[in-house]
Amino acid sequence: MSWEKELIDKANEIIELYPEKRSALGPLLYLAQEKDGYISNDSIIQISNLVGITEVQVKSVASFYSMYKEEQTGKYLLSVCKSISCEINDSRSVIDSVKNFTGLENYETDNDKVFTFEEVECIGACGGAPAVQVNYETVEGLTPEKSLQMCEWLKEERPELVVADELQEKFGGVKSFDWAIKDNTGSSYSVPGFQNIGTAKEKNL
Amino acid sequence: MTDQIKINVNGSEISSKPDQLIIEACEDSGIHIPRFCWHKRMDPVGMCRMCLVEIETPRGKALVPSCTTKVSEDLVVETESEVVKKAQEGVLEFLLINHPLDCPVCDKAGECPLQDQTMAYGPGESRFVEDKRHFEKPIPISEIILLDRERCILCARCTRFSDEISGDPLIEFIQRGNKTQVNTFPDEPFRSYFSGNTVQICPVGALTSTSYRFKARPWDLKKVSSTSNCSSVGCSIELNVSQNKMLRILGEDNEFTNQGWLSDKGRYNFEYLHSEKRIEEPLIVKNSSKKPNINEAMDLISNEILKGGDPNISFIVGHNSTNEEYFALNNFAENLKKVENTFGNIDIYLSDDYLYSGFFNGDHSLAEIKDLDSADTIVLWAQDIKDNLPTLYLRIKQAVRNGKKLLIFGHTNTAIKDIAEEYFGGDIVTNNFEFNVNISDIPNFSRHIDGKEVIAIVGKASPLQNTNPISELIQYLEANSNLKILNCFSKGNTFGALQNLNLVKGLNEFVNEFDISKRNIVFTIGANPVNNSIYSLKIKDSLVNADFVVSMDLFKNETTELSDIILPTTSLGEKEGTFTNLEMRTLMQNKILPPPGSSLNEWEYLLTLSKKINLEQVYDSETQLNALLCKDYLDEDNIPSFDNLNKPSNLNGVLNSKTININIENVDSTNLEILFVHRLYGDSSTQINSPSISMLSSERFIEMNSATYFGSYMLYSDVVTLIQGEISVQVNVNINDNLPDNLLVVPINRRGFQNINPEKKVELEVAKSREQLNVS
Ligand code: SF4
Ligand code: FES
Ligand code: FES
């Protein structure tokens, strides 16, 4: 479970970007999560050695933020917004339809490790409410039916990479901003696709 | 004074230092603002909001936390307004939402800031009817600390202490919101030398110690201030006793020394006082059926002394006696010398391998601990500070945190390398502790020294080191900087011994001067030189060959085994006297417990003996002894007499010096293979008879760098057998790459290592079983 050389090199590259080693903690935790689907204690030990703080200090940060997962997530992390704008645009029924399809309660993962379901606070897509994220790739303007279709599609197709624009095209509706540039990068795990830390992957659409 | 500003609190004007926090300024003027998270020795965090006060701002009155807001000229503060009261009630009601209110079964009840402040400032009732959070309770977070998480009010005092003060952040907040809890990382317990401090500063009963849990109620405790003899820092402590049993030691905030903190050894090394193994009656070692009373014992000893034959009389004394006791001993020895034609040589030896002439007596300017805070540079060449002077380490760490530069010379202080500006290891210092290069050529050294305010903390790093390099270093520093020296003899009341003995010699001198052809009477007084010394084997030989050995001690040990008679003595809390710390600050040690059985103080034995052999005696009590020893202090205005020390203005001790005479031969060593170190927890009889901490010294490990590990010894196991002649010990190996090649670090105060010869090669073999090695 401990880290391969390649991953350690990548971690060191990230550490280089910061004036102080411990500032790289956030991105390194994403690397850890991309590796195992959650932040394992082994990874915590590895990170603590890399940035020179104690294990429990790493654990403290990792357990504070809800986007760092302490347990294994499914291949697709479905984060359905339950905050105000989505709520008044009937996110309840979107939530229900996702819950119905997956059979999951909040923070649960199915046995096949395909889906993890969670209800989250505002994901910054109020203009296109109700909104959902799959592995932190945002889809806006969903309906109960579309969200059901999206889940089915994910389950059938099992795309290696989830890309926001692709999901939006297939299942989305109204968008907050229509003039944004096309973006073909996505993420392959329950980790946001950040270009600078290398968690974003490109897809030929 | 110009550097004071005026602020207005509750309608009256008070003066404050500029830049002070409101809570501190008010405290200094006697206005108490309730608080949980703020602690004057740590950075403020504004975590609990209990300290909210109203201040006037350009936009009207505002509630601000007084622990994070600084005073400014003419600031108007309200600490008791209706708004403040409402805020305090609100904060307390919220804090109590998840607090179990299990005061009837909680150790803190009676001295609990949460309980007290809820009484004083709380709303009186709660509107919370929902379920409180529950946790498994208590969880051990180390061998000696327990945690009841549901009691925690998340003030972060414990986590800040471990990060800011002691520098071993092994506890942190885990999770967040309602689930937030203090915890450790799995399999990484809160093993800190200072963990007990968190128990003392926790404002609720969340952190408790195994040694005190469920033992007593605060209102049943009798308390007295005293001074710890855990190290020569002389930390101020409070002894807590109930029904004639010592139950707890707390740190007291002495501005000049420990500032409230203690090492866990200083805090928990007291249970031995009530150990069943304690000697309470005089004992004839070779005939245990004969039980003399004190009078018979004294007759026996005086007969031996007066038996004739020109005996040499030697005293080997430890470092736990009071100044009065050292003085009485000195007086006894001097009086024996005055008797004509009866005795041979009469000598006193201090049981300490690290003694050398040091730097004293006006030729050098000596430092106080507080000078660390104003120096530019701190130079350290000494024993492992963290293990031997733990609270001095905290002061050094604090100075470093405030921007002072720490320069460490190898190889004993690798554990604190990370706080050093420069660490001079194997390139600069040889394995025999000599300089590899000219001092002026040490890279990055002179720029921290030249023309700067420098404090040198110096002492022998290893018992076998030649001390010429230390003198060279001091010479260089005195020539190039404004130097103050802190002599680093680490043990208990060593400085009291130095001040009150006319001439101090060491164990090497004892061995060399021991004349087997003469009749020899040896007294060992609170010393166990047959264990823990590099001269142990030779001392054992001498004692076996001595004609009569008297031991004054608390327990049977390796030394008392060889004696003819053991006299039970007293320890911390059982005797009154003074203690002198490494900056020559003399502090009070107070009595709160009766001596067990027929134990007497060391001076009482010496006095009785004096009477029996008709020596002149000039004292009859501790107070008289104290008055006598106060006569030859150099500074007449600051005499550490009992009366003076009990004055409120002198509770932090008084500084004063005496002429010091140390006569120690410089040792020469070449080819050190082994560096002996003293770990904080060892096998002294007081520690192994204090159950809470006795197991902390069970692990046996040696250290070496990886080149030595893989290269010279070709080991591929972390469990090995260390062999030297007849000796064979199973040990764990820790890799420490700050060590130079071919140097093994061996803890001499752990079982099994006493008889190893540091100048001979040892063999290491991979041990057969890989099980963790623990010896009880
Ligand atoms: S355990 Fe005690 S000291 Fe630590 S955060 Fe909780 S209340 Fe504060
Ligand atoms: S409320 Fe759902 S995206 Fe803002
Ligand atoms: S004491 Fe000021 S916020 Fe806690």
XYZ file of C-alpha atoms and ligand atoms in Angstrom, chain B residues 36-37 42 47 99 133 141 146-149 151-160 171 173 181-182 197-207, ligand 1:
44
model
C -10.952 28.483 28.869
C -8.608 28.467 25.926
C 0.795 29.924 24.906
C -11.335 29.238 20.487
C -20.602 18.323 28.057
C -22.756 13.080 21.952
C -3.755 8.007 24.483
C -6.349 8.903 29.494
C -8.895 10.845 27.469
C -12.651 11.175 28.034
C -13.578 12.801 24.770
C -15.919 16.042 28.403
C -13.699 18.014 26.031
C -14.741 21.580 25.257
C -12.305 21.896 22.330
C -10.218 24.666 23.780
C -7.091 23.341 22.017
C -4.895 23.931 25.026
C -3.542 20.384 24.916
C -2.964 20.356 21.171
C -1.322 23.768 21.233
C -2.463 14.817 19.511
C -8.337 17.604 16.560
C -12.454 15.237 19.100
C -8.913 15.231 20.348
C 1.247 19.161 31.395
C -1.801 18.732 29.180
C -3.618 17.095 32.081
C -2.819 20.058 34.270
C -3.929 22.706 31.760
C -7.056 20.958 30.451
C -9.867 23.190 31.737
C -12.184 20.193 32.119
C -11.690 16.577 33.122
C -11.098 15.314 29.593
C -7.440 14.504 30.108
S -8.897 17.724 25.979
Fe -8.985 19.409 27.472
S -7.242 20.709 26.867
Fe -7.612 19.357 25.146
S -9.020 20.519 23.800
Fe -10.296 19.261 25.144
S -10.821 20.556 26.857
Fe -9.072 21.507 25.829
